[in-house]
């Protein structure tokens, strides 16, 4: 294992200094950032980097012109691809096989959430172009989100067994809210 010392982060050490694996780990850790507190608000917000990116997409879709919306959806697609690909990169790029093994359900859930976000981005793109295909993309995104939300922890491996949470309150809300972010004009009935 790479030593931890001045200028070497524990995350880089876990990835053996590999930049792609480090970036994938940082994306994963962002989805696991929330820290609860005894008050009404967490002392560390969940998925702060992802939240900024998704909030930016929301704002652009609400207020941006066509070119800006197109760019935001393209950026969202790249973000979704990074989330989808991160688990495989982590599995291959970490030098601690125990970490990858213990993280398996979280990585599986992250990959499904990434796929749900890919379909959400495709739905937003279709909606932005006025295509009725948007509703199919959104329906498939919801199905994958439901599958991801059903993945459970490894029994006895964590203090609290139960469903895996990936960027909870951030990613799930975005996927759920996306169908209403861009209105799709109804398809005229050809029988009229």
Coordinates of C-alpha atoms in Angstrom, one line a residue:
X1 CA 0.0 0.0 0.0
X2 CA 1.2 3.5 -0.8
X3 CA 2.4 5.4 2.3
X4 CA 0.3 8.2 3.7
X5 CA 2.3 11.2 4.5
X6 CA 2.8 14.8 3.5
X7 CA 1.2 15.4 0.1
X8 CA -0.3 11.9 -0.1
X9 CA -4.0 11.7 0.7
X10 CA -5.6 8.5 2.1
X11 CA -7.8 8.4 -1.0
X12 CA -4.8 8.5 -3.3
X13 CA -3.2 5.8 -1.2
X14 CA -6.3 3.6 -1.5
X15 CA -6.0 4.0 -5.3
X16 CA -2.3 3.3 -5.3
X17 CA -1.7 6.7 -6.8
X18 CA -3.8 6.0 -9.9
X19 CA -5.5 9.2 -11.0
X20 CA -8.6 7.5 -12.6
X21 CA -9.2 5.4 -9.5
X22 CA -8.7 8.4 -7.3
X23 CA -11.3 10.4 -9.3
X24 CA -13.7 7.5 -9.1
X25 CA -13.2 7.2 -5.4
X26 CA -13.8 10.9 -4.9
X27 CA -17.1 10.6 -6.8
X28 CA -18.1 7.7 -4.6
X29 CA -17.1 9.4 -1.4
X30 CA -19.1 12.5 -2.5
X31 CA -22.2 10.3 -2.6
X32 CA -21.4 9.1 1.0
X33 CA -20.6 12.5 2.4
X34 CA -23.6 13.2 4.7
X35 CA -22.9 13.1 8.4
X36 CA -25.9 13.1 10.7
X37 CA -26.2 15.2 13.9
X38 CA -28.4 15.3 16.9
X39 CA -30.1 18.5 15.7
X40 CA -32.5 19.0 12.8
X41 CA -29.8 19.4 10.1
X42 CA -26.8 17.2 9.2
X43 CA -23.4 18.8 10.0
X44 CA -22.1 17.6 6.6
X45 CA -24.5 17.9 3.7
X46 CA -25.0 14.9 1.4
X47 CA -23.2 14.8 -2.0
X48 CA -22.0 18.5 -2.0
X49 CA -20.3 18.4 -5.4
X50 CA -23.0 16.4 -7.1
X51 CA -25.7 18.7 -5.5
X52 CA -23.9 21.8 -7.0
X53 CA -23.9 20.2 -10.4
X54 CA -27.5 19.0 -10.3
X55 CA -28.7 22.4 -8.9
X56 CA -26.9 24.1 -11.8
X57 CA -28.8 21.9 -14.3
X58 CA -32.1 22.7 -12.6
X59 CA -31.4 26.4 -12.8
X60 CA -30.3 26.3 -16.4
X61 CA -33.3 24.2 -17.5
X62 CA -35.6 26.7 -15.7
X63 CA -34.0 29.9 -17.0
X64 CA -31.5 29.1 -19.8
X65 CA -31.8 29.6 -23.6
X66 CA -31.7 26.6 -25.9
X67 CA -27.9 26.5 -26.3
X68 CA -27.3 26.8 -22.6
X69 CA -29.8 24.0 -21.9
X70 CA -28.2 21.8 -24.5
X71 CA -24.7 22.3 -22.8
X72 CA -26.2 21.7 -19.3
X73 CA -27.7 18.4 -20.5
X74 CA -24.5 17.4 -22.2
X75 CA -22.6 18.1 -18.9
X76 CA -25.2 16.1 -17.0
X77 CA -24.7 13.2 -19.4
X78 CA -20.9 13.3 -18.6
X79 CA -21.6 13.4 -14.9
X80 CA -24.0 10.4 -15.2
X81 CA -21.3 8.5 -17.2
X82 CA -18.7 9.2 -14.5
X83 CA -21.1 8.0 -11.7
X84 CA -22.0 4.9 -13.8
X85 CA -18.3 4.0 -14.5
X86 CA -16.9 4.8 -11.1
X87 CA -17.8 1.5 -9.5
X88 CA -15.9 -0.6 -12.1
X89 CA -12.9 1.7 -11.9
X90 CA -12.9 1.4 -8.1
X91 CA -13.2 -2.4 -8.3
X92 CA -10.2 -2.5 -10.7
X93 CA -8.2 0.4 -9.4
X94 CA -8.2 0.0 -5.6
X95 CA -5.2 -1.8 -4.2
X96 CA -7.2 -3.0 -1.1
X97 CA -9.4 -5.9 -2.2
X98 CA -11.1 -5.8 1.2
X99 CA -12.4 -2.2 0.5
X100 CA -13.8 -3.3 -2.9
X101 CA -15.5 -6.4 -1.3
X102 CA -17.0 -4.5 1.6
X103 CA -18.2 -1.7 -0.7
X104 CA -19.8 -4.1 -3.2
X105 CA -23.5 -3.2 -2.5
X106 CA -22.7 0.5 -2.4
X107 CA -20.8 0.2 -5.7
X108 CA -23.7 -1.8 -7.2
X109 CA -26.2 0.8 -6.1
X110 CA -24.0 3.6 -7.4
X111 CA -23.8 2.0 -10.8
X112 CA -27.6 1.6 -11.0
X113 CA -28.1 5.2 -9.8
X114 CA -25.6 6.3 -12.5
X115 CA -27.6 4.4 -15.1
X116 CA -30.8 6.0 -13.8
X117 CA -29.1 9.4 -14.2
X118 CA -28.0 8.6 -17.7
X119 CA -31.6 7.8 -18.7
X120 CA -32.7 11.0 -16.9
X121 CA -30.3 13.0 -19.0
X122 CA -31.5 11.2 -22.1
X123 CA -35.1 12.0 -21.1
X124 CA -34.2 15.7 -20.5
X125 CA -32.5 15.8 -23.9
X126 CA -35.6 14.3 -25.6
X127 CA -37.9 16.6 -23.7
X128 CA -35.7 19.6 -24.7
X129 CA -36.1 18.5 -28.4
X130 CA -39.9 18.1 -27.9
X131 CA -39.8 14.3 -28.3
X132 CA -42.4 12.1 -26.7
X133 CA -39.6 9.5 -26.1
X134 CA -38.8 11.5 -23.0
X135 CA -41.5 9.8 -21.0
X136 CA -40.0 6.3 -21.8
X137 CA -36.5 7.4 -20.7
X138 CA -38.0 8.8 -17.4
X139 CA -40.0 5.7 -16.8
X140 CA -36.8 3.5 -17.2
X141 CA -34.8 5.9 -15.0
X142 CA -37.5 5.5 -12.3
X143 CA -37.3 1.7 -12.6
X144 CA -33.5 1.7 -12.2
X145 CA -33.8 4.1 -9.3
X146 CA -36.2 1.7 -7.6
X147 CA -33.8 -1.2 -8.2
X148 CA -30.9 0.8 -6.7
X149 CA -33.0 1.9 -3.7
X150 CA -33.8 -1.8 -3.0
X151 CA -30.1 -2.9 -2.6
X152 CA -29.3 -3.8 1.0
X153 CA -26.1 -3.6 3.0
X154 CA -24.1 -6.7 3.7
X155 CA -25.7 -8.2 6.8
X156 CA -23.6 -7.5 9.9
X157 CA -21.0 -5.5 8.0
X158 CA -22.3 -2.1 9.1
X159 CA -23.8 -0.8 12.3
X160 CA -27.2 -0.4 10.7
X161 CA -28.3 -3.1 8.2
X162 CA -30.8 -1.9 5.5
X163 CA -31.1 -0.2 2.2
X164 CA -28.0 1.4 0.6
X165 CA -28.1 5.2 0.3
X166 CA -26.4 6.9 -2.6
X167 CA -26.5 10.7 -2.6
X168 CA -29.8 10.4 -0.8
X169 CA -31.9 13.5 -1.0
X170 CA -29.9 14.7 -3.9
X171 CA -29.7 12.2 -6.7
X172 CA -33.1 10.5 -6.0
X173 CA -34.8 13.9 -5.9
X174 CA -33.3 15.0 -9.2
X175 CA -34.3 11.7 -11.0
X176 CA -37.8 12.0 -9.5
X177 CA -38.2 15.7 -10.4
X178 CA -36.7 15.6 -13.9
X179 CA -39.9 14.7 -15.8
X180 CA -41.3 18.1 -14.8
X181 CA -38.2 20.1 -15.5
X182 CA -38.9 20.5 -19.2
X183 CA -42.5 20.3 -20.5
X184 CA -43.0 18.1 -23.5
X185 CA -45.8 19.3 -25.8
X186 CA -48.5 16.7 -26.2
X187 CA -48.4 14.8 -29.5
X188 CA -51.5 15.7 -31.6
X189 CA -54.0 13.0 -32.1
X190 CA -53.7 11.9 -35.8
X191 CA -57.4 10.7 -35.7
X192 CA -58.7 14.3 -35.4

